[in-house]
Short mmCIF file of C-alpha atoms in Angstrom, two decimals:
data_model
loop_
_atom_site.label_atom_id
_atom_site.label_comp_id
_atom_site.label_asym_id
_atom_site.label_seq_id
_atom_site.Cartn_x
_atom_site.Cartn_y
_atom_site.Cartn_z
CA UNK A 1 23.03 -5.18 -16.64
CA UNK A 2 20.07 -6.83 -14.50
CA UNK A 3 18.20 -9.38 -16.38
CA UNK A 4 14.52 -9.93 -15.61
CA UNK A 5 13.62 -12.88 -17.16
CA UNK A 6 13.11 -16.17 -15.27
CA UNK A 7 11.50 -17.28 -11.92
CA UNK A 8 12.47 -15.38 -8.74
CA UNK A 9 13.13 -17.61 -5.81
CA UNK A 10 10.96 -16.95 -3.03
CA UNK A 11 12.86 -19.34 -0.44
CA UNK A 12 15.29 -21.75 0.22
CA UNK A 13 15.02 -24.66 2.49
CA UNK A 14 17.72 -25.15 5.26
CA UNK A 15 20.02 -28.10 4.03
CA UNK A 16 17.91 -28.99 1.29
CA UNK A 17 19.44 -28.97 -2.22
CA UNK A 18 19.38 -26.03 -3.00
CA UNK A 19 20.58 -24.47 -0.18
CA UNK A 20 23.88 -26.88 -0.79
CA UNK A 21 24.48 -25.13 -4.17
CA UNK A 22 24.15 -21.62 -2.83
CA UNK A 23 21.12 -20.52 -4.29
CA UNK A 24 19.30 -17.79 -2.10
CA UNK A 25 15.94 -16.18 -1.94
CA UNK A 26 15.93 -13.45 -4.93
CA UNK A 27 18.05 -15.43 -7.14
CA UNK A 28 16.58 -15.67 -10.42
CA UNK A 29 16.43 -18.79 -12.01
CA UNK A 30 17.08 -18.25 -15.93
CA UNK A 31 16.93 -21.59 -17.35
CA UNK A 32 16.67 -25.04 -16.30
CA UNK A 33 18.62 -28.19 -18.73
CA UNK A 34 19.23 -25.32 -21.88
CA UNK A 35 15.82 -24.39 -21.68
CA UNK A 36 14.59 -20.79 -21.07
CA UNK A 37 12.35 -20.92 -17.78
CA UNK A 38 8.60 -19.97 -19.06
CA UNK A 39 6.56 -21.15 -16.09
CA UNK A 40 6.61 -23.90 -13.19
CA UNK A 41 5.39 -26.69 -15.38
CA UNK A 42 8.42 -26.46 -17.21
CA UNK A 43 10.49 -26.10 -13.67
CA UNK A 44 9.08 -29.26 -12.15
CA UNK A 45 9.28 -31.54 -15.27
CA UNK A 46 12.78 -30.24 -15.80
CA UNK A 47 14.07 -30.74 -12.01
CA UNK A 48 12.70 -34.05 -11.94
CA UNK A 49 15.70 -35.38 -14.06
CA UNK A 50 19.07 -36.95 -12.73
CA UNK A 51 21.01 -34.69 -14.38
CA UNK A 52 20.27 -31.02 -14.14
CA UNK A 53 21.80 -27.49 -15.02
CA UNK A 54 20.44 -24.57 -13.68
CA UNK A 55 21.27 -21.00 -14.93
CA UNK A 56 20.93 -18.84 -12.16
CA UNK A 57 21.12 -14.49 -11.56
CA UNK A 58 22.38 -13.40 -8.25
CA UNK A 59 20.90 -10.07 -6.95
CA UNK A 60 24.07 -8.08 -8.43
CA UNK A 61 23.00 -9.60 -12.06
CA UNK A 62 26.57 -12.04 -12.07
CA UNK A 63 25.28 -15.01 -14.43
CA UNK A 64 26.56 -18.71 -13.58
CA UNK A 65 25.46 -22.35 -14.17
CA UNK A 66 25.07 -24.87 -11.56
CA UNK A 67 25.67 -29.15 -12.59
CA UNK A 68 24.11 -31.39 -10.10
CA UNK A 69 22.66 -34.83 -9.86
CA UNK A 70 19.96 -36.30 -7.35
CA UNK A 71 17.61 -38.93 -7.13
CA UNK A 72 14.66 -38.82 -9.40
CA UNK A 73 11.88 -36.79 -8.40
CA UNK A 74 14.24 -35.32 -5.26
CA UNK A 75 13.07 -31.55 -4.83
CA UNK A 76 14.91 -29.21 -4.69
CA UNK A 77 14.07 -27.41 -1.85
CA UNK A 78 12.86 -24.34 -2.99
CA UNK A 79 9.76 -22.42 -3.60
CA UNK A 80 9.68 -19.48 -6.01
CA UNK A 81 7.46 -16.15 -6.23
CA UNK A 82 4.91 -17.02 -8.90
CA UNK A 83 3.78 -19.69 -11.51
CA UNK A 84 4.34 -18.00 -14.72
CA UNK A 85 7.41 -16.13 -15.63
CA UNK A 86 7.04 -15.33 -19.02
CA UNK A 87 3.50 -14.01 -19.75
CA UNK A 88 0.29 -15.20 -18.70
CA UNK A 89 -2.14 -15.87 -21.59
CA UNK A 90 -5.13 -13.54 -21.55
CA UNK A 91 -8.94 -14.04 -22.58
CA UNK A 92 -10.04 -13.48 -26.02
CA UNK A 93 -13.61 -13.90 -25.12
CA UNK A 94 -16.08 -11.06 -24.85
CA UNK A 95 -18.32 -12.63 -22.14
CA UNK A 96 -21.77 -10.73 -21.57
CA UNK A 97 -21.27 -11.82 -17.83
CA UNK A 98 -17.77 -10.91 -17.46
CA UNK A 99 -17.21 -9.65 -14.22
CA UNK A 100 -14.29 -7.41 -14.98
CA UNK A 101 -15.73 -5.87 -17.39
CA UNK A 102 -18.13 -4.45 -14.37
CA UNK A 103 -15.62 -3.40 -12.24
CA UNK A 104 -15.52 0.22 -11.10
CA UNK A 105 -13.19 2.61 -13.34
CA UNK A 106 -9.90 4.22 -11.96
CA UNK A 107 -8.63 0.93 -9.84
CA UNK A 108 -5.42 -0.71 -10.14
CA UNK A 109 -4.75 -2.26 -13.34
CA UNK A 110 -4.03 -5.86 -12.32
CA UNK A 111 -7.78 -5.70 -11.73
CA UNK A 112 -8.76 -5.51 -15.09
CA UNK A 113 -6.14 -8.32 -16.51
CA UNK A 114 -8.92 -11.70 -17.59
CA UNK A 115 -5.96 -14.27 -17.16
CA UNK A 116 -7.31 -17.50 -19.36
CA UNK A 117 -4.18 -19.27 -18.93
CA UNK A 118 -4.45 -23.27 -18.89
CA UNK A 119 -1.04 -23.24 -16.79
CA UNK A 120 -3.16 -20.96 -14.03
CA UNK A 121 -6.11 -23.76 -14.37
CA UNK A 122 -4.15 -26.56 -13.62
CA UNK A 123 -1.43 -25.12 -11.13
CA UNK A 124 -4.02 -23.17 -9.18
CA UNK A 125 -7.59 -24.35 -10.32
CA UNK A 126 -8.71 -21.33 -12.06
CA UNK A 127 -11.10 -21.95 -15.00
CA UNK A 128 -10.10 -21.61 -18.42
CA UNK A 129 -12.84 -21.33 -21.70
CA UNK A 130 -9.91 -23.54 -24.50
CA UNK A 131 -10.70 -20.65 -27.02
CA UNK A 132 -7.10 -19.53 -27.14
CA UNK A 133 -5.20 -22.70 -27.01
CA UNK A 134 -3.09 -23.20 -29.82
CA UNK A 135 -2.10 -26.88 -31.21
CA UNK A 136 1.36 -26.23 -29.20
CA UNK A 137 -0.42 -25.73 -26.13
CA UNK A 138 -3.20 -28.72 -26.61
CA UNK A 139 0.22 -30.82 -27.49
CA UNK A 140 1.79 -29.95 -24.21
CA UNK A 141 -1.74 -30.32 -22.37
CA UNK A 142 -1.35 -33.83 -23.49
CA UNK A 143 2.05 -34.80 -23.36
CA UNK A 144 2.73 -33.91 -20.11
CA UNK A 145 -0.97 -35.34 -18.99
CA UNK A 146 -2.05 -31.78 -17.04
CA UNK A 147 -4.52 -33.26 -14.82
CA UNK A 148 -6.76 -32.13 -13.62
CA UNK A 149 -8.06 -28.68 -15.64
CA UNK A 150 -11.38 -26.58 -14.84
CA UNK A 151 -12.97 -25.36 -17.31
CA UNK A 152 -16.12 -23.03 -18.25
CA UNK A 153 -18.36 -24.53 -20.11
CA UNK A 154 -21.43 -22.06 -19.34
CA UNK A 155 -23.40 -23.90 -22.63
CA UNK A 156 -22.88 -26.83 -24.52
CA UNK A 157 -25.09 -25.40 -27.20
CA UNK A 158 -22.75 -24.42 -30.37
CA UNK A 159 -25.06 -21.02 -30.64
CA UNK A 160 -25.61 -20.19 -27.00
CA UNK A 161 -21.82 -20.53 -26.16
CA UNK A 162 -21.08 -18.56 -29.04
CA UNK A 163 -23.81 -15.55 -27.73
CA UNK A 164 -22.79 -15.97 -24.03
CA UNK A 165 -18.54 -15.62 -24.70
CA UNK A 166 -18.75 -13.48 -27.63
CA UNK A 167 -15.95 -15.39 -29.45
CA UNK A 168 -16.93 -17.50 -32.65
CA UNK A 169 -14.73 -20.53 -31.65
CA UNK A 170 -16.91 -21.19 -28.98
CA UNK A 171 -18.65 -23.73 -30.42
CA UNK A 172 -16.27 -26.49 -30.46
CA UNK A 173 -16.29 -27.10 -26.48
CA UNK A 174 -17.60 -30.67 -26.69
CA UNK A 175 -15.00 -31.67 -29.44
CA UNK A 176 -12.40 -30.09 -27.12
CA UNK A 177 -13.74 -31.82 -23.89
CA UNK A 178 -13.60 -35.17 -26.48
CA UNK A 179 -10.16 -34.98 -27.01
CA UNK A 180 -9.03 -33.88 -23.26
CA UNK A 181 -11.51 -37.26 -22.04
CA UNK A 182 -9.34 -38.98 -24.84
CA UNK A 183 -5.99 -37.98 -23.29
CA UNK A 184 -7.30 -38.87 -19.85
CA UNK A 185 -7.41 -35.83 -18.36
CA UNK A 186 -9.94 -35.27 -15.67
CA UNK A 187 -11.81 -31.97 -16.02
CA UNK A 188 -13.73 -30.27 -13.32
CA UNK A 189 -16.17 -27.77 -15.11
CA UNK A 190 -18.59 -25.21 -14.36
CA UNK A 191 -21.46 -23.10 -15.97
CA UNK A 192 -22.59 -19.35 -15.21
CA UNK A 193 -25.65 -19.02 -15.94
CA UNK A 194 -27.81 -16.35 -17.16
CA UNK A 195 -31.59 -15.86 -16.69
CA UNK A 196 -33.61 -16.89 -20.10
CA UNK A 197 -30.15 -17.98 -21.93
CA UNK A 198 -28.13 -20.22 -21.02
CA UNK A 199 -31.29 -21.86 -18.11
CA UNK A 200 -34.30 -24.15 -18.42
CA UNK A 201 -33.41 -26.98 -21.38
CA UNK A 202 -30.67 -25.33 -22.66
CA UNK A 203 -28.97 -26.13 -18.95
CA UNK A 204 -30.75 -29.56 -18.99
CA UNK A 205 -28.49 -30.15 -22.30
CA UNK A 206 -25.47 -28.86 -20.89
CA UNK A 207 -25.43 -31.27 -17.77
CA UNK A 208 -26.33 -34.35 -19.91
CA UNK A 209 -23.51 -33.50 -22.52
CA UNK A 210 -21.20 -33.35 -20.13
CA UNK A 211 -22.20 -36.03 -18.10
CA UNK A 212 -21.64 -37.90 -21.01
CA UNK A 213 -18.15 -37.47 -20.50
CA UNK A 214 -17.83 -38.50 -17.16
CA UNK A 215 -15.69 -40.14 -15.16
CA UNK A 216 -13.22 -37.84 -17.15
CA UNK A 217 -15.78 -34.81 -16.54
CA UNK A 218 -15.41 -35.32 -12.61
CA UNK A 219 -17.73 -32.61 -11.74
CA UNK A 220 -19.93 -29.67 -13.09
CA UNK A 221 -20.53 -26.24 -10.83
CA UNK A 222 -23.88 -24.45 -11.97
CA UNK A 223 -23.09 -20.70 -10.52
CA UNK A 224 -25.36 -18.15 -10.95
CA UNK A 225 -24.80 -14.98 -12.78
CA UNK A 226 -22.87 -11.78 -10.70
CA UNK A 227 -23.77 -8.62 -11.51
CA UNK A 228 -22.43 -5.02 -10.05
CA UNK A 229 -23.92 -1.89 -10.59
CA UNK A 230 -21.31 -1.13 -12.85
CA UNK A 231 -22.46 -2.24 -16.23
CA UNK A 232 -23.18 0.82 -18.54
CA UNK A 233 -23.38 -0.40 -22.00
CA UNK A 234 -23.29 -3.81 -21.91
CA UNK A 235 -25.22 -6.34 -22.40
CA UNK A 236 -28.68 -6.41 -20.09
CA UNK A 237 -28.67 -9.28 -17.83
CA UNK A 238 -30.88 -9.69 -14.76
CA UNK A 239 -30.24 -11.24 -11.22
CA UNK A 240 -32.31 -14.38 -10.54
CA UNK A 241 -35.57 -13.95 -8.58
CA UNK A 242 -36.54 -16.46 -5.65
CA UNK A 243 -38.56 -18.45 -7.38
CA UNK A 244 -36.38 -18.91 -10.95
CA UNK A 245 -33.30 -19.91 -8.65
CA UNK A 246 -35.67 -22.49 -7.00
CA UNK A 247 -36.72 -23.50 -10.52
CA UNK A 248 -32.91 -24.37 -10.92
CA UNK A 249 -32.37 -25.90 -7.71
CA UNK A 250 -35.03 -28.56 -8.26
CA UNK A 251 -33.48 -29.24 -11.94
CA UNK A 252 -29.89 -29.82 -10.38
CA UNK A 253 -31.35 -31.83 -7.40
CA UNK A 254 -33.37 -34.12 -10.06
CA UNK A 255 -30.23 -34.79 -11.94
CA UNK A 256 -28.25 -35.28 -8.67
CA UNK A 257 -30.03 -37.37 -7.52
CA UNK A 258 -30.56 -39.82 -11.14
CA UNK A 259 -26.75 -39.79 -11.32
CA UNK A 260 -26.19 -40.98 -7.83
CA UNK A 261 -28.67 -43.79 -8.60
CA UNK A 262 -26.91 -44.81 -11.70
CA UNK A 263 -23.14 -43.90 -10.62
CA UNK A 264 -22.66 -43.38 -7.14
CA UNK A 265 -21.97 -39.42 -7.64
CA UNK A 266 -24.04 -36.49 -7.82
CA UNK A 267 -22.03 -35.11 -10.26
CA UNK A 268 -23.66 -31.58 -10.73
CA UNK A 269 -23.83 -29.07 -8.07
CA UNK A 270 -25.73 -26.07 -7.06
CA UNK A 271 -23.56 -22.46 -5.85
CA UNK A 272 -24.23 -21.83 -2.57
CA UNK A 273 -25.49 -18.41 -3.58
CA UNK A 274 -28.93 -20.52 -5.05
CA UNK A 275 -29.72 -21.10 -1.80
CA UNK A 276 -29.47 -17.77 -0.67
CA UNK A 277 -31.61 -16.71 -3.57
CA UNK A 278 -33.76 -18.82 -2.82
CA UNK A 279 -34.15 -18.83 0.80
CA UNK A 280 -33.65 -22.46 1.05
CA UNK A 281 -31.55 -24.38 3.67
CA UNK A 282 -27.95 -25.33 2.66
CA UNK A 283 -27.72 -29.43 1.75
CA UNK A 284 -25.81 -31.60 4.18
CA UNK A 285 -22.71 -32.55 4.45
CA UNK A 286 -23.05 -36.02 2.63
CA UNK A 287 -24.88 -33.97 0.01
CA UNK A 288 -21.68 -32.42 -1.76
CA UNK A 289 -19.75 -36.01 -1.44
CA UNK A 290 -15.57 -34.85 -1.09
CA UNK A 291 -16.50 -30.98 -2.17
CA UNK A 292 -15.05 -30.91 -5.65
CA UNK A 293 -15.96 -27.52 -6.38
CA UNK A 294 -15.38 -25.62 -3.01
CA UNK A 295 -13.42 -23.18 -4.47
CA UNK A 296 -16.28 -22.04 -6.88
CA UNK A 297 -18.61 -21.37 -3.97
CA UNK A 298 -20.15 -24.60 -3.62
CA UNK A 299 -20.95 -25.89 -0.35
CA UNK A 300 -18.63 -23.11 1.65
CA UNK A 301 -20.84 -22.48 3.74
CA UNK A 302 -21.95 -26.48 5.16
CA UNK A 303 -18.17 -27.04 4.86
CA UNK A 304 -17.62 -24.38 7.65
CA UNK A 305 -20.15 -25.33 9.38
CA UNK A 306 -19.13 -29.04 9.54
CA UNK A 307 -15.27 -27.70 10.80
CA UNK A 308 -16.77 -25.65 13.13
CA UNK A 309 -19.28 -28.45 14.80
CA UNK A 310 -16.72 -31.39 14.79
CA UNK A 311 -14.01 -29.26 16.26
CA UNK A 312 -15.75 -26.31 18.66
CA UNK A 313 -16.20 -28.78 21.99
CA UNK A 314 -11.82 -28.54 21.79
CA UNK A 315 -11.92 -25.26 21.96
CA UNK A 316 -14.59 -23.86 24.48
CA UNK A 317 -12.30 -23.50 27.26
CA UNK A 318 -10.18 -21.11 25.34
CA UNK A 319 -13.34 -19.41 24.41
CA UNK A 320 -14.96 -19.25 27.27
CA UNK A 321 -11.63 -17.36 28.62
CA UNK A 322 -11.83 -14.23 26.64
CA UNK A 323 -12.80 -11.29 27.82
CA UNK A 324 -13.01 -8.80 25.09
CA UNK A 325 -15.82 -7.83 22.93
CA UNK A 326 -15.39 -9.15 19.60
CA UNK A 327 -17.51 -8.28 16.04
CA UNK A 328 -17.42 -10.38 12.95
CA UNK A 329 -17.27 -8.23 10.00
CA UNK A 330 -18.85 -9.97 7.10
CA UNK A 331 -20.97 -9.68 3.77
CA UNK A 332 -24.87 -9.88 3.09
CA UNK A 333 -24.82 -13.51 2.32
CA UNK A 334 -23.53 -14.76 4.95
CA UNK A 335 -25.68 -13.56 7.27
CA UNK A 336 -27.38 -16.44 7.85
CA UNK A 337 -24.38 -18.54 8.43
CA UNK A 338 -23.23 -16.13 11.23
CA UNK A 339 -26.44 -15.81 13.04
CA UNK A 340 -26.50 -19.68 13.14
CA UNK A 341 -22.67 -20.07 14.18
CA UNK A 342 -23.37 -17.05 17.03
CA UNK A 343 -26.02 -18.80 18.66
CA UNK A 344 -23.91 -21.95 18.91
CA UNK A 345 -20.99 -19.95 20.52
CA UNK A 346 -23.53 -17.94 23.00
CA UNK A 347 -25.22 -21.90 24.24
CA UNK A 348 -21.23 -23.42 24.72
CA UNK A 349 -19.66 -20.02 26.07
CA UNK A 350 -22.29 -18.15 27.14
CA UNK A 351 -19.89 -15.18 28.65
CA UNK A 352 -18.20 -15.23 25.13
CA UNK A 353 -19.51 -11.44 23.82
CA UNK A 354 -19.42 -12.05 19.98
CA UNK A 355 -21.81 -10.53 17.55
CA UNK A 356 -21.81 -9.47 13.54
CA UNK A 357 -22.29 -6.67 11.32
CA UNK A 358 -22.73 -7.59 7.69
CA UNK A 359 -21.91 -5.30 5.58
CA UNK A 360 -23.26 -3.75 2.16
CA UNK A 361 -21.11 -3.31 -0.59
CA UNK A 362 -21.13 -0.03 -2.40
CA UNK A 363 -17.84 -0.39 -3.94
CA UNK A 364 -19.49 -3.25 -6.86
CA UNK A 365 -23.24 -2.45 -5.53
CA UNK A 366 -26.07 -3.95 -3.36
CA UNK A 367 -25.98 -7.47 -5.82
CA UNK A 368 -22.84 -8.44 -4.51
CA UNK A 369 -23.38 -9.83 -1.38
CA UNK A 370 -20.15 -11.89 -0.89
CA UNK A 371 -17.47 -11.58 2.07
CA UNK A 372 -14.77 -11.94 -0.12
CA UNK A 373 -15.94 -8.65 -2.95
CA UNK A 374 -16.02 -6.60 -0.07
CA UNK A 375 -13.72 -3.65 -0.09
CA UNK A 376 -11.51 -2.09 2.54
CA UNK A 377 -13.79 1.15 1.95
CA UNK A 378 -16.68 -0.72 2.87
CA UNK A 379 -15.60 -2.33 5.96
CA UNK A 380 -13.76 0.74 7.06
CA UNK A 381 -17.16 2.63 6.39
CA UNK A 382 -19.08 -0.59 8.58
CA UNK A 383 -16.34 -0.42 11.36
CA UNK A 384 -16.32 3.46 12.21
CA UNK A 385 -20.09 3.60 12.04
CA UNK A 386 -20.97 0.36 14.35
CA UNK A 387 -21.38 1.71 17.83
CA UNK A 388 -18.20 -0.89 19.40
CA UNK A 389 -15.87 0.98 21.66
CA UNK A 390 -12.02 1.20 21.59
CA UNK A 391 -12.03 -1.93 23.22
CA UNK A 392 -13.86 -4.06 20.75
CA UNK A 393 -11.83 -5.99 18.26
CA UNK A 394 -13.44 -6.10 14.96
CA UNK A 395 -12.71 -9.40 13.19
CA UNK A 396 -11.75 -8.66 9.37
CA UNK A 397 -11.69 -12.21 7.30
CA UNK A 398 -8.55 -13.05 5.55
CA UNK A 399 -10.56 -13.67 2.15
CA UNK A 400 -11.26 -10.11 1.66
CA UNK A 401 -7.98 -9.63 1.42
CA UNK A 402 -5.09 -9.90 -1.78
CA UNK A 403 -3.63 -13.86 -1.48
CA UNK A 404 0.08 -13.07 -0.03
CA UNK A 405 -0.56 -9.39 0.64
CA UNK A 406 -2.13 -6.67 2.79
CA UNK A 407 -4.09 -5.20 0.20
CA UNK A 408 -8.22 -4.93 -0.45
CA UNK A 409 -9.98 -5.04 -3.62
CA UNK A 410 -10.23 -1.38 -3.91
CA UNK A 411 -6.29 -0.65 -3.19
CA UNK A 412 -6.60 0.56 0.67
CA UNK A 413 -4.43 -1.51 2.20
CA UNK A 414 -4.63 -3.22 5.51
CA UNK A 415 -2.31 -0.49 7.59
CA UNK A 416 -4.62 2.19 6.13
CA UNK A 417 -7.60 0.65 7.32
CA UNK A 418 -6.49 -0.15 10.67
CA UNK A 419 -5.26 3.98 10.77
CA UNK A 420 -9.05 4.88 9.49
CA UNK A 421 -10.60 3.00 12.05
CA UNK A 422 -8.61 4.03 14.89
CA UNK A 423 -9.13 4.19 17.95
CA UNK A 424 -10.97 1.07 17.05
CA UNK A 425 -8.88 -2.17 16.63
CA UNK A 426 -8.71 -4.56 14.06
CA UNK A 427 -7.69 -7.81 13.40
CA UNK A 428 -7.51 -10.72 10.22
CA UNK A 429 -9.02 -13.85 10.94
CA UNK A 430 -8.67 -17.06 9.13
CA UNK A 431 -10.79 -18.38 6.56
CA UNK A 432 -11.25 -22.08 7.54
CA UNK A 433 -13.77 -22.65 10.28
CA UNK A 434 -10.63 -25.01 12.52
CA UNK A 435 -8.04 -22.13 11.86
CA UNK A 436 -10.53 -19.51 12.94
CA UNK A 437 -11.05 -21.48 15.86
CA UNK A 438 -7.12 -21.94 16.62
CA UNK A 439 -6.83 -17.72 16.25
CA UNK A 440 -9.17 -17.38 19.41
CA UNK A 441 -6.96 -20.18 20.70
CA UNK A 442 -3.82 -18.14 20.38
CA UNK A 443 -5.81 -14.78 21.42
CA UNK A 444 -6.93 -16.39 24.84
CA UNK A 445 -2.92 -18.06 25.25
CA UNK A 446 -1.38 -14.91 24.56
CA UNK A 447 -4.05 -13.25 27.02
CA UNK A 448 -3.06 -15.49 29.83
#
């Protein structure tokens, strides 16, 4: 009988350990020293010993243990499938801003999971509220000094917190973030923030508690609220106007620029989706210091920019080479940043025919506006109405699609929306603004 517990290896390393002791991809990995495999915490603190037994699962479910010594530290050699392997710790919270809660019915169901799983915040950087931690899990935190962790704050204000995650051990965040400053663990935070709630000088407190914590607070994100069109019955929240998200642009730029005077770091930073509220320019490059918070949407957008300047003059040549008709497909927001990076391409490679559609989202609503909450519905509805001929290559970005698979938001997957948009052709481009550049590299090699 086939056993499914453990972590599935995903590949093995030519002459690497592991490939010496016969281990293939699709073993499972049961347990590592006498200890049931839970997640890869536990795998990388294990395999870090001299000594180590592995209990292993072929594909035809034979069982076997494996002795071996190496160096300290040595790896293995192997990567496996996921991060957890035993069950990933879900949110207790009932957020009035929770996104999944406004997600449209009848989708796939690993849509409507809320993961808040401090393994998943510091293996992968996703942010975690501490309202389900339990003393074993605050012990392990600290023993094995998980550093760093991100999590949402949203309010430091016992009351607010409470209101805004719907869970009555809200209130203890700044005790928490006490103890995890006492351990030494570095925190990266952020705050969602809500119009008339969790704003104004209830934000104001929030970034001077937790700049009372810093060094050990590295950084705090101030994002503001998403809302879909999707929220019957819940709580009534509103999207900023232009002139409240330029209310909390000048508040964040005050405090940036008081901590930089008294610290050297900015500290607090603004979403790049204020901006677009607000119709203000993106800062400079300087402005967001190493980009501690790019994954939350802060500073994307001068971050691609900056790639895209320091490396274009290497790759006009190739540019200037192609031949085809080409047609970013993109979301509302970035609309702006596509214009900008167009006109740069048309003065360098002025025979380069590139150009943009940006496209609305219907699957979530008109408020979304980001590239990477667009659904393969809605591009495949952008492509086959956008008057391109069978010759034009419509540029899809990676981001809108599933990390490791071929699948959009909505469940169409990649093959199905090249089929729907045939005889129009498709293609995924990178993400980062150098990779994106080395794809048109490739394109003009392979046109050669």
């Amino acid at each position: 009988m086939v056993n499914n517990r453990g972590a599935r290896i995903n590949e093995v390393f030519p002459d690497s350990i592991a490939d010496e002791l016969g281990l293939e991809a699709g073993d499972l990995i049961l347990a590592i020293n006498g200890v049931e495999l839970t997640d890869l915490i536990q795998f990388l603190h294990e395999s870090s010993n001299e000594q180590v037994t592995l209990e292993v699962q072929k594909k035809d479910g034979e069982i076997f243990e494996i002795e071996f010594e190496k160096d300290p530290n040595e790896f293995l050699g192997l990567t496996l499938e996921d991060v957890v392997y035993d069950q990933v710790n879900t949110c207790k919270n009932h957020c009035i801003f929770c996104f999944v809660h406004q997600l449209p019915k009848g989708q796939r169901s690993t849509l409507y999971v809320q993961d808040d799983d401090y393994r998943l915040s510091f293996l992968q950087g996703c942010y975690i509220t501490l309202t389900n931690l339990s003393e074993a899990d605050w012990n392990r935190i600290e023993t094995l000094h998980l550093s760093p962790l991100y999590i949402s704050v949203h309010a430091t204000e016992p009351t607010v917190r409470r209101r805004l995650l719907g869970c009555r051990d809200a209130d203890q965040i700044m005790s928490q973030l006490q103890r995890l400053a006492k351990a030494d663990i570095t925190v990266h935070t952020q705050a969602v923030i809500c119009p008339g709630i969790n704003d104004g000088v209830i934000l104001e407190q929030t970034i001077n508690d937790l700049f009372s914590l810093w060094p050990n607070i590295a950084s705090l994100a101030v994002v503001p609220v998403g809302l879909t069109e999707h929220r019957e019955n819940l709580y009534q929240l509103q999207k900023f106007k232009p002139d409240e998200a330029s209310r909390v642009l000048d508040l964040v730029h005050q405090y940036q620029q008081q901590f930089l005077d008294r610290t050297g770091t900015r500290f607090v930073f603004a979403a790049d989706e204020w901006y677009i509220q607000a119709g203000r320019p993106i800062p400079a490059n300087e402005d967001y210091e190493d980009y501690p918070q790019l994954d939350n949407g802060v500073g994307l957008i001068r971050w691609f920019i900056t790639e895209f300047e320091e490396n274009l003059p290497d790759f006009i040549q190739a540019l200037t080479s192609l031949k085809q008709e080409y047609v970013i497909v993109t979301g509302v927001s970035t609309k702006g940043l596509w214009d900008y990076l167009i006109t740069r391409l048309n003065q360098e490679c002025p025979e380069l025919r590139i150009s943009s559609i940006h496209v609305e989202n219907q699957f979530f609503g008109r408020t979304v506006t980001v590239t990477g909450l667009l659904s393969g519905q809605d591009l495949m509805r952008a492509i086959i109405n956008h008057p391109g001929t069978a010759e034009t290559l419509y540029l899809i970005p990676q981001i809108t699609l599933k990390q490791g698979e071929d699948l959009f938001l909505d469940g169409l997957s990649l093959e199905e929306l090249i089929s729907g948009c045939q005889p129009k052709k498709i293609a995924v481009v990178p993400t980062r603004a150098y990779d994106w550049l080395c794809w048109f590299e490739e394109l003009a090699n392979n046109q050669c």
